[in-house]
Short mmCIF file of C-alpha atoms and ligand atoms in Angstrom, two decimals:
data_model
loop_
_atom_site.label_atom_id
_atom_site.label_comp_id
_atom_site.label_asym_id
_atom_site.label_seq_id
_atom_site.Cartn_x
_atom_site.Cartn_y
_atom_site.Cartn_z
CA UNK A 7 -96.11 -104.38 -29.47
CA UNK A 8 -95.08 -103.53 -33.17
CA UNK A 9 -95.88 -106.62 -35.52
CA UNK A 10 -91.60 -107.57 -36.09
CA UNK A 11 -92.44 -110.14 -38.39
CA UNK A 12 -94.57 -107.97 -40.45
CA UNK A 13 -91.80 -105.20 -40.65
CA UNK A 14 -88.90 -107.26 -41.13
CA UNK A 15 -90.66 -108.20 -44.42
CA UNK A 16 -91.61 -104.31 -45.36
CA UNK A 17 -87.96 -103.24 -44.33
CA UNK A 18 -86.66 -106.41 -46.44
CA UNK A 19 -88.69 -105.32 -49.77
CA UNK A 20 -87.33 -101.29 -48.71
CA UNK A 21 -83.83 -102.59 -48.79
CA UNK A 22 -84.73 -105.11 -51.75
CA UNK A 23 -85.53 -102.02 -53.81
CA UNK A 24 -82.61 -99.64 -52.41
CA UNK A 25 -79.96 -101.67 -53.92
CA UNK A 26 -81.70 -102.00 -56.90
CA UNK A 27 -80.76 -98.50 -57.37
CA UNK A 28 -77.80 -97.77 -58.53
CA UNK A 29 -75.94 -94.92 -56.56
CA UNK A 30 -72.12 -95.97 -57.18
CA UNK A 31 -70.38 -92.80 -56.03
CA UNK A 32 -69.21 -91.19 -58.38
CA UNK A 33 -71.58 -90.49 -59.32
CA UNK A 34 -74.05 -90.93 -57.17
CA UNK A 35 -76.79 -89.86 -58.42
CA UNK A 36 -78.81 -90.11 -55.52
CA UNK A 37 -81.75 -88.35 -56.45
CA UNK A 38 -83.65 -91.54 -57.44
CA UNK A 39 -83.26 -93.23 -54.19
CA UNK A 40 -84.40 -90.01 -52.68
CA UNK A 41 -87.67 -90.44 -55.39
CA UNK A 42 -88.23 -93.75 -54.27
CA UNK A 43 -87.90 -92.58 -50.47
CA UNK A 44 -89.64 -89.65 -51.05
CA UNK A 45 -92.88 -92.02 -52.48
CA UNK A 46 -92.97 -93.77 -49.23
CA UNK A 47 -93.23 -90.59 -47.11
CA UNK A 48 -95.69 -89.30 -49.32
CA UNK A 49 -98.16 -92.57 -49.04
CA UNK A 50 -97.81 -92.13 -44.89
CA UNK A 51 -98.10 -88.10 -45.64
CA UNK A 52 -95.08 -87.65 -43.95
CA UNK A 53 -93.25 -83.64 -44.93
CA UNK A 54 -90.06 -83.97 -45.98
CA UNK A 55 -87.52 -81.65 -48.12
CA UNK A 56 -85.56 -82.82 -51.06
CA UNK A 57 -82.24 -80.66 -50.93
CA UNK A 58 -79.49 -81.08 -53.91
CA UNK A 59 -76.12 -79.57 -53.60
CA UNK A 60 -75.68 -79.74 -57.09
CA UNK A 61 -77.66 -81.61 -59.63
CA UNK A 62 -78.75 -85.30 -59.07
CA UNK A 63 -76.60 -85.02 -55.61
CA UNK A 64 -79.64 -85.06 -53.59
CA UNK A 65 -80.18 -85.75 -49.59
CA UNK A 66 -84.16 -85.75 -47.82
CA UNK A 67 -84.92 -84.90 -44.70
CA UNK A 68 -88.07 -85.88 -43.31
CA UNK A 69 -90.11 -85.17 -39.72
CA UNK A 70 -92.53 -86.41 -37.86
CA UNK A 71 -93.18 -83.90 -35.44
CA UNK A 72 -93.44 -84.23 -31.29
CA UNK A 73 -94.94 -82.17 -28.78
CA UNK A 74 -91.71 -79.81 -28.11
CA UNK A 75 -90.99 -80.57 -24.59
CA UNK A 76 -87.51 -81.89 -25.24
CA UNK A 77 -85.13 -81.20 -28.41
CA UNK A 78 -85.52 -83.45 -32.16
CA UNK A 79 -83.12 -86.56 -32.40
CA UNK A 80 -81.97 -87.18 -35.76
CA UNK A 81 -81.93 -90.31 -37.69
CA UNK A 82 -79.36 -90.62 -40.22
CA UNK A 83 -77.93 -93.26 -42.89
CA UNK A 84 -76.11 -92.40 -46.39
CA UNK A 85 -77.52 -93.12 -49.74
CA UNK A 86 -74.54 -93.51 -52.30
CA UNK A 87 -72.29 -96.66 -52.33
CA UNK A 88 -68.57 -97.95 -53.52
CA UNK A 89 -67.92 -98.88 -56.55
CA UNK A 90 -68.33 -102.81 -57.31
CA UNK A 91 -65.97 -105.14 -59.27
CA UNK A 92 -68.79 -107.44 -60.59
CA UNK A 93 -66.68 -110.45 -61.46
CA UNK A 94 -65.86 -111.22 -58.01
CA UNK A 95 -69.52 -111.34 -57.04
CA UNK A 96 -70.90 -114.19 -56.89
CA UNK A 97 -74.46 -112.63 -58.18
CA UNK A 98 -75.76 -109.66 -59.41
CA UNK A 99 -74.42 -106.22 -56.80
CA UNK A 100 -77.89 -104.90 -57.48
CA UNK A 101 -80.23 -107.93 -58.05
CA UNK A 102 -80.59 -107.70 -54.32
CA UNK A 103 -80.74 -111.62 -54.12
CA UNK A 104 -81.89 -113.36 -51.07
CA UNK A 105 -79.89 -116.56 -50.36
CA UNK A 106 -79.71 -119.01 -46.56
CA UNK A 107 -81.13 -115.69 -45.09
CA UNK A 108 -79.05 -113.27 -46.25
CA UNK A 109 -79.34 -110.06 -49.08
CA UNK A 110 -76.81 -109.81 -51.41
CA UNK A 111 -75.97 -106.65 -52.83
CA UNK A 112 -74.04 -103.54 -52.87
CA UNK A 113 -74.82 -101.33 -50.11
CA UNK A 114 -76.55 -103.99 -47.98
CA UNK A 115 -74.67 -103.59 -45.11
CA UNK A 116 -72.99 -99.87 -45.95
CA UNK A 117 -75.77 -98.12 -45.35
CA UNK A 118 -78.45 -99.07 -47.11
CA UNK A 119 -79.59 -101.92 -44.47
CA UNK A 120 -79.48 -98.75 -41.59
CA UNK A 121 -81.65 -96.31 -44.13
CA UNK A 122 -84.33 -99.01 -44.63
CA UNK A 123 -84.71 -99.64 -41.03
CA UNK A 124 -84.54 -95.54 -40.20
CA UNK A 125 -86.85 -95.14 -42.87
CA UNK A 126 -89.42 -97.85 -41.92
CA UNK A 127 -89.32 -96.31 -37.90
CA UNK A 128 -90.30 -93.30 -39.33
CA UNK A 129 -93.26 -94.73 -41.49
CA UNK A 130 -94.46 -96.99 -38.27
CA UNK A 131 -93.99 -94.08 -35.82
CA UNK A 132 -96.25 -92.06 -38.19
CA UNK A 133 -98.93 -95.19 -39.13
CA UNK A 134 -99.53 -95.49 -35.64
CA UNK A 135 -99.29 -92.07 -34.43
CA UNK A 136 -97.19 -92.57 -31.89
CA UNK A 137 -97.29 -89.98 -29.19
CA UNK A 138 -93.05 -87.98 -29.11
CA UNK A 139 -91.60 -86.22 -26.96
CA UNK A 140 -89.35 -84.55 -29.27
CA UNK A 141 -88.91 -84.33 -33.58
CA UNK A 142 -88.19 -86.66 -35.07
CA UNK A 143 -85.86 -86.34 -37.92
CA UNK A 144 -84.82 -88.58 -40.85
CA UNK A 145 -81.90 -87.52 -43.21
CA UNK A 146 -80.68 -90.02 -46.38
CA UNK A 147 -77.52 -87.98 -47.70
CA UNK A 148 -75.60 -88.01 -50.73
CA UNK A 149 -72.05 -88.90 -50.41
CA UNK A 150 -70.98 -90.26 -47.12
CA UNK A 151 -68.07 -92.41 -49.68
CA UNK A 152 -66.06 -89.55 -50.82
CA UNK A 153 -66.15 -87.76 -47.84
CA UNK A 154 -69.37 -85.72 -47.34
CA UNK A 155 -68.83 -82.95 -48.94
CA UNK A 156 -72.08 -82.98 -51.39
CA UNK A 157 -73.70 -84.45 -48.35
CA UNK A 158 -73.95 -83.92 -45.01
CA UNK A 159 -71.09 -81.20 -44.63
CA UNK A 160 -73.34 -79.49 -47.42
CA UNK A 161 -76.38 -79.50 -45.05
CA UNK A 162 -74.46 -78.83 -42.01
CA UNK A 163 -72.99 -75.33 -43.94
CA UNK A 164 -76.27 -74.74 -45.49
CA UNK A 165 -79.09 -76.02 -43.97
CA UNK A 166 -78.27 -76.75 -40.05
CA UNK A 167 -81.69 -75.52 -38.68
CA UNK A 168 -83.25 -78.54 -40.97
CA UNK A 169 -80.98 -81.28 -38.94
CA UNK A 170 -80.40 -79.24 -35.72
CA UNK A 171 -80.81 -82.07 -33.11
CA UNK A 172 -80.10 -82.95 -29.60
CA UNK A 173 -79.25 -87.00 -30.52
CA UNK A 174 -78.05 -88.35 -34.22
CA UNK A 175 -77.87 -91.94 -34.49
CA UNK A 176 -75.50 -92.91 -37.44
CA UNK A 177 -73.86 -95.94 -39.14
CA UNK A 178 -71.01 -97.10 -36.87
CA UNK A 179 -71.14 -99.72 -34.53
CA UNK A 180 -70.87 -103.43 -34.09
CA UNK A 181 -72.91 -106.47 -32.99
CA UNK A 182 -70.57 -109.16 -32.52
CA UNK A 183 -71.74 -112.32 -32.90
CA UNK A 184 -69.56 -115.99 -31.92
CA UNK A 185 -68.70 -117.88 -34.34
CA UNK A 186 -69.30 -120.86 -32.13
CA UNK A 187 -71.96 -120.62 -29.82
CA UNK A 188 -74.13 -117.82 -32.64
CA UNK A 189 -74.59 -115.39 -29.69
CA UNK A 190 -74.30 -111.92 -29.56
CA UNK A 191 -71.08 -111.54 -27.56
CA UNK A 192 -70.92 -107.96 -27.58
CA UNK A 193 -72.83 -104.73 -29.18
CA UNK A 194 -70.38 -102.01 -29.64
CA UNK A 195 -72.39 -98.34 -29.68
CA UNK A 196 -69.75 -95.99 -31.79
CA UNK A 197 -69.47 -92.66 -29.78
CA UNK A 198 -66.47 -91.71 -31.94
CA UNK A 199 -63.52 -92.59 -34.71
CA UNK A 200 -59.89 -92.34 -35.86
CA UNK A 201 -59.49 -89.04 -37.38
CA UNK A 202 -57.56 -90.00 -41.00
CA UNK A 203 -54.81 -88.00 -42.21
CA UNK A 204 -52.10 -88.41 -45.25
CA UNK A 205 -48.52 -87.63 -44.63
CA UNK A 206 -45.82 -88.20 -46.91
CA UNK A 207 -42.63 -88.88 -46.22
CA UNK A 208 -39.77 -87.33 -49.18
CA UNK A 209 -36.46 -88.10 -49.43
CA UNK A 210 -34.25 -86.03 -51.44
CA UNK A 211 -30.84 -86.84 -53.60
CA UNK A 212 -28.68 -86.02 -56.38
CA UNK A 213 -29.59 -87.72 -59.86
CA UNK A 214 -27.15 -88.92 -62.03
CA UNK A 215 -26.84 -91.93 -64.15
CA UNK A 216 -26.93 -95.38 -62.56
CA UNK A 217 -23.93 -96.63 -63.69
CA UNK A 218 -22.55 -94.42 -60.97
CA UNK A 219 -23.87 -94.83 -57.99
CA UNK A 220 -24.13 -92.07 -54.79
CA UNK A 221 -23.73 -92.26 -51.20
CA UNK A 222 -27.36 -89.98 -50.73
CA UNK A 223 -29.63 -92.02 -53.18
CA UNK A 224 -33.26 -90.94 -52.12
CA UNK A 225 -34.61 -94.21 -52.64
CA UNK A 226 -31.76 -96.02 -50.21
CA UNK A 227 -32.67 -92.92 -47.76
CA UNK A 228 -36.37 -93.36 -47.95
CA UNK A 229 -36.08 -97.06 -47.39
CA UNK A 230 -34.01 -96.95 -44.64
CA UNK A 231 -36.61 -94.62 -42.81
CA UNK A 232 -39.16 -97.00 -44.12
CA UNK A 233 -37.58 -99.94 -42.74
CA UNK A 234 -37.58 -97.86 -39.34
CA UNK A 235 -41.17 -97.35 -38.83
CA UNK A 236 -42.01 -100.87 -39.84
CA UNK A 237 -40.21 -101.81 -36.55
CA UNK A 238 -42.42 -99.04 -34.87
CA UNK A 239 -44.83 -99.65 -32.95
CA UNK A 240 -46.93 -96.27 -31.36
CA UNK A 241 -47.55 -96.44 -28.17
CA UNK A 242 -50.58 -97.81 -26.70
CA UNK A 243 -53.17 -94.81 -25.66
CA UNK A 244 -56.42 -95.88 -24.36
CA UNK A 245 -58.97 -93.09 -24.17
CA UNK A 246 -62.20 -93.14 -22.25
CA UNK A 247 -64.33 -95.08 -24.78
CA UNK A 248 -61.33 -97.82 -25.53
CA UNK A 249 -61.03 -98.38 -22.45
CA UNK A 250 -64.47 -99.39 -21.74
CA UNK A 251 -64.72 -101.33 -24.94
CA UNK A 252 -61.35 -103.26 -23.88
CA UNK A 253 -62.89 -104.10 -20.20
CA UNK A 254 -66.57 -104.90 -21.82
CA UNK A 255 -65.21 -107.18 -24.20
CA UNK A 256 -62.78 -108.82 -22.01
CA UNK A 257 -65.91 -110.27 -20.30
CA UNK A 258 -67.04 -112.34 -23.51
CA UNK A 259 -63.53 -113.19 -24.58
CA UNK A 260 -61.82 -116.14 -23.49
CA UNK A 261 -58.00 -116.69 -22.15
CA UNK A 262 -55.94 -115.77 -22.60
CA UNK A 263 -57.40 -112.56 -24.84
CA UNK A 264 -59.73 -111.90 -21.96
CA UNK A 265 -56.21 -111.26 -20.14
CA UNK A 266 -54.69 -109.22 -22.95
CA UNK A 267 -57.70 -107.30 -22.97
CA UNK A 268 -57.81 -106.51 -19.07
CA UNK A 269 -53.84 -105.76 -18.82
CA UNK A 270 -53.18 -103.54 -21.57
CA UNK A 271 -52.65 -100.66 -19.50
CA UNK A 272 -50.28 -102.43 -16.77
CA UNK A 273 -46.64 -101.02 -16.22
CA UNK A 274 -44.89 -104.37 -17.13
CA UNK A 275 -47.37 -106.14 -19.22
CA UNK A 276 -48.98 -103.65 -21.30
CA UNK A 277 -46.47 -103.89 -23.84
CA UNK A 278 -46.84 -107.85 -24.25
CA UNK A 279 -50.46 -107.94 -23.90
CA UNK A 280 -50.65 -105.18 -26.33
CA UNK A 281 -48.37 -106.83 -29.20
CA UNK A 282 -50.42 -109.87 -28.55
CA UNK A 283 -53.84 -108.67 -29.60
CA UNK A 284 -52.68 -106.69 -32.31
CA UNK A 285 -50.79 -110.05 -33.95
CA UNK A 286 -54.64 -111.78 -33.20
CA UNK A 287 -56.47 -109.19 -34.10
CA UNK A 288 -54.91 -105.88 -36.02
CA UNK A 289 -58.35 -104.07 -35.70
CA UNK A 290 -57.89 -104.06 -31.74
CA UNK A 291 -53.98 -103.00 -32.58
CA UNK A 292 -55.29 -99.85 -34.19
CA UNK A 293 -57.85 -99.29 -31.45
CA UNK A 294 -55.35 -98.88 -28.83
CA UNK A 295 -53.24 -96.55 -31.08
CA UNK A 296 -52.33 -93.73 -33.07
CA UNK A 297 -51.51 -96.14 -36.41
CA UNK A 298 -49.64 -96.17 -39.59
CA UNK A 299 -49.96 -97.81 -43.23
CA UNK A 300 -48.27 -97.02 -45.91
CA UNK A 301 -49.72 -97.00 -49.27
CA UNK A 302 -48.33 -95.35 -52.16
CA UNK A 303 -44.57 -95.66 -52.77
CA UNK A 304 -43.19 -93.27 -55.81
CA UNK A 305 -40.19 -92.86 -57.65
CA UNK A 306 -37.90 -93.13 -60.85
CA UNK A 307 -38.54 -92.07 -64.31
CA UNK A 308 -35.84 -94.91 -65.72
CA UNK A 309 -34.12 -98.45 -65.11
CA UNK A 310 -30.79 -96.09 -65.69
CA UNK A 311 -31.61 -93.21 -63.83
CA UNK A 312 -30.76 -92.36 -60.39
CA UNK A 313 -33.67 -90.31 -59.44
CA UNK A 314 -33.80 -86.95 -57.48
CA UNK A 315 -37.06 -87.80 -54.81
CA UNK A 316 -38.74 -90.53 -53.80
CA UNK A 317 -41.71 -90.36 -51.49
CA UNK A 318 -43.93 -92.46 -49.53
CA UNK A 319 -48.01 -91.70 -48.60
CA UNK A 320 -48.78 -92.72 -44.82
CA UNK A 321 -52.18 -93.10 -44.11
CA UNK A 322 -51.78 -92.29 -40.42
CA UNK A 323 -55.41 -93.23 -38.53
CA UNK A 324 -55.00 -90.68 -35.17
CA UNK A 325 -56.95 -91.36 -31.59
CA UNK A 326 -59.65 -88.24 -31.73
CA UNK A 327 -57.82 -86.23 -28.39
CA UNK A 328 -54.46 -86.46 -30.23
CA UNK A 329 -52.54 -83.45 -31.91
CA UNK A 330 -51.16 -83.82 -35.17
CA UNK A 331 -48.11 -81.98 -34.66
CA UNK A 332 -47.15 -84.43 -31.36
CA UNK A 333 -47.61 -86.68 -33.89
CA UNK A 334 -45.38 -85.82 -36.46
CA UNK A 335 -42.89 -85.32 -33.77
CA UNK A 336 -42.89 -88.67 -32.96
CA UNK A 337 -42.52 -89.71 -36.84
CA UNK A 338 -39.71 -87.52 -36.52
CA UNK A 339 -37.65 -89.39 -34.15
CA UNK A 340 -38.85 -92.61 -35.31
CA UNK A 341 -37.27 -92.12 -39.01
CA UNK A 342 -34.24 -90.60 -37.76
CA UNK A 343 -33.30 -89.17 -41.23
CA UNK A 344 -33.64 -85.26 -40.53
CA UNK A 345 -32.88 -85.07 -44.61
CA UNK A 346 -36.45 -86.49 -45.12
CA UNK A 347 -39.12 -84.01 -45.41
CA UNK A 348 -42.58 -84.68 -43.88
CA UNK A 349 -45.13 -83.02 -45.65
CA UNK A 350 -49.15 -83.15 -44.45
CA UNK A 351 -52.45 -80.80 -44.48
CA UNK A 352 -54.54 -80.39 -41.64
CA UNK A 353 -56.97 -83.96 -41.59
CA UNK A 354 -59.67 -82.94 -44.01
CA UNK A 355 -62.81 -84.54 -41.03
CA UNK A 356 -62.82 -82.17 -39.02
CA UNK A 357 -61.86 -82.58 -35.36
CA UNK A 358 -64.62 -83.57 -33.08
CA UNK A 359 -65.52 -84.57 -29.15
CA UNK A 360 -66.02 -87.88 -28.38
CA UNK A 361 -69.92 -88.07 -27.75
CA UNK A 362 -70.77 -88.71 -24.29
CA UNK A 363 -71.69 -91.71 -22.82
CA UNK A 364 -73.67 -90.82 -20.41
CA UNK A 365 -76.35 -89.82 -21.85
CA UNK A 366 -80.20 -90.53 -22.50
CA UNK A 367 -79.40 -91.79 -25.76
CA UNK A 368 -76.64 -94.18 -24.88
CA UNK A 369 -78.88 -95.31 -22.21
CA UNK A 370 -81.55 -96.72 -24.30
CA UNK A 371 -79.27 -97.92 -27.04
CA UNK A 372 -77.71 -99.84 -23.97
CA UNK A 373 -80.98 -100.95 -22.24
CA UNK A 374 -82.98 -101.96 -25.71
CA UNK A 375 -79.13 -104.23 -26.72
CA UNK A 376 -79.74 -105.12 -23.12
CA UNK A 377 -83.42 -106.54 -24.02
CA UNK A 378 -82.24 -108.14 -27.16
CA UNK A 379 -79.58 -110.10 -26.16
CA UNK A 380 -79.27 -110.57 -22.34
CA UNK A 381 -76.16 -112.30 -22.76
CA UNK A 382 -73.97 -109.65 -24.55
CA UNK A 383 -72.40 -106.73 -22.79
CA UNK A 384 -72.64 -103.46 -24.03
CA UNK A 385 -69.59 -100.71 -24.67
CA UNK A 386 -68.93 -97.72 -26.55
CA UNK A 387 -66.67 -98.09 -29.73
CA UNK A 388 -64.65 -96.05 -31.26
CA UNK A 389 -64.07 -96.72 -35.18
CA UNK A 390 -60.61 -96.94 -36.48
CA UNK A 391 -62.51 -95.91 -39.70
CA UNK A 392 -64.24 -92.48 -40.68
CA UNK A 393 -67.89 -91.53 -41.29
CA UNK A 394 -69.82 -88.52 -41.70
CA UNK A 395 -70.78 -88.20 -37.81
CA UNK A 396 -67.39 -86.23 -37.44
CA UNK A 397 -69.36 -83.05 -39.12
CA UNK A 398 -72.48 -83.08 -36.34
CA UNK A 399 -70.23 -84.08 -33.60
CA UNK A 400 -67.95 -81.08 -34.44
CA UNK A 401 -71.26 -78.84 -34.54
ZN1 ZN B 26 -71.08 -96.13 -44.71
#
């Protein structure tokens, strides 16, 4: 039995010194967290590989090796952080201060929390020699926050055979604690995400001078269609995973959610149940669905100018199985305006298969939540946000 106490307070001091270092992305500069990683593997003599994909964009990829018999399983967690607007902190974003229980700091949560604990496993698995079955593999990457591409889509193109593993466990996921009683009512294990895509919407007119106005005005036409898919709703489309994460969580929630949850699918009271949730809880609302936000609104070069376009950015969040071009389709009869032009590229994630459920992985993420917290039930989870996983999952 591994000493917990004893590693909570050598992961603490790992994370304590992880968001000490600055890696706001851009730009990054990674490289010295990897240093600092790197002089942790070296005091447990633990081989690693430093890669950049261009210079101070660094990822390291360590292994502790096992006896062969079945394939590596990867651990994974990204280095670099979001920006921080220090005056609405209430200390420091990299003092890393310790307050009721709690660290402070940029990157605490997202990821740096996941790398110290990855990183620590690795140490202890090594310290103690720990007989494995199969490699395995630790990888701190550059640039999960602008989308990978100096990171893990950068090993994936260039260095596969380094990562190549049966199993990655990634950030994702969700312990859900009560707010009342403080127990764990659920642990979510993330087997896949929303796929994000940008799609404008541009509405054409003739310009002129405002003291005349004219029946096709693109704003008027681009607020019309605007006003249209605010009254949408897309349909509710449970997949495999949602659907177990609806029925596991029903069990913890309380009525009338617990009903919601169980009925979203019914022929008469899906609808209701469904608009229900998503008015408690709009994270659920975009779990169920294919979903929508608009975000950047442009148009007009002068108060006394009737413009010629005016366009709108969706950020449309897609269910992984669905097809973009369905789904454009659909925007297309929503907006009823076939004036307005609907302009997208292909999602730049690439598309990837839900990871399976059953599997030996899932199994023991299940059985060891099971052991924690006998109480909560675990699901699999699909994210309504993106991370880096979609690059493995699609290799
Ligand atoms: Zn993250």
């Amino acid at each position: 039995m591994p000493d917990y106490k004893e590693l909570t307070k050598e992961a603490t001091g790992i994370l304590t010194d992880l968001i000490k270092i600055n890696t706001v992305n851009p730009p990054g500069n990674e490289i010295e967290a990897v240093k600092y990683v790197a002089k942790l593997l070296d005091r447990e003599k633990i081989t690693y590989e430093i890669i950049e994909s261009e210079s101070g964009r660094a990822s390291i990829i360590a292994r502790v090796k096992g006896n062969g018999s079945k394939k590596p399983v990867m651990m994974m967690a990204h280095l670099d952080v979001v920006g921080v607007e220090p005056e609405k902190w209430k200390f420091d974003p990299f003092s890393a201060t310790i307050k009721d229980d709690y660290i402070y700091g940029r990157g605490a949560i997202d990821d740096k929390g996941m790398a110290a604990c990855e990183l620590l496993i690795m140490l202890e698995m090594q310290r103690k020699n720990v007989p494995l079955k199969r490699d395995l593999i630790l990888t701190l990457c550059a640039d999960e926050e602008a989308g990978g591409s100096k990171g893990i889509e950068f090993l994936v193109n260039k260095h596969l055979d380094k990562i190549k593993a049966e199993f990655v466990i990634n950030e994702g996921g969700r312990i859900i604690v009560n707010e009342q009683t403080k127990k764990v009512g659920f642990v979510g294990i993330q087997n896949t995400e929303k796929v994000p895509v940008n799609i404008k919407l541009v509405a054409k007119g003739t310009p002129g001078h405002a003291s005349v106005p004219l029946p096709d005005n693109c704003i008027f036409k681009l607020s019309k269609a605007q006003a249209r898919l605010a009254d949408w709703q897309p349909p509710v489309k449970l997949n495999e995973t949602t659907r177990a994460f609806f029925k596991g969580l029903s069990r913890s929630a309380t009525f009338p959610e617990s009903f919601y949850m169980e009925n979203l699918e019914h022929p008469e009271l899906g609808a209701f149940c469904a608009a229900q949730l998503t008015k408690k809880e709009p994270i659920l609302g975009s779990t169920m669905r294919n979903s929508v936000s608009p975000t950047i609104l442009k148009s007009g070069i002068r108060s006394n100018v009737i413009p010629s376009e005016a366009e709108v950015n969706l950020n449309v969040r897609l269910l992984p199985e669905e097809k973009l071009e369905d789904f454009i389709q659909q925007l297309r009869e929503v907006i009823k305006d076939t004036s307005i032009e609907i302009v997208y590229n292909k999602p730049e994630h690439p598309d990837s298969p839900t990871s399976p459920v059953e599997s030996e992985l899932f199994r023991a993420m299940a059985k060891v939540g099971q052991e924690l917290w006998p109480e909560a039930v675990t699901v699999p989870f699909m994210s309504t946000g993106a991370t880096d996983a979609a690059y493995l999952r699609a290799k």
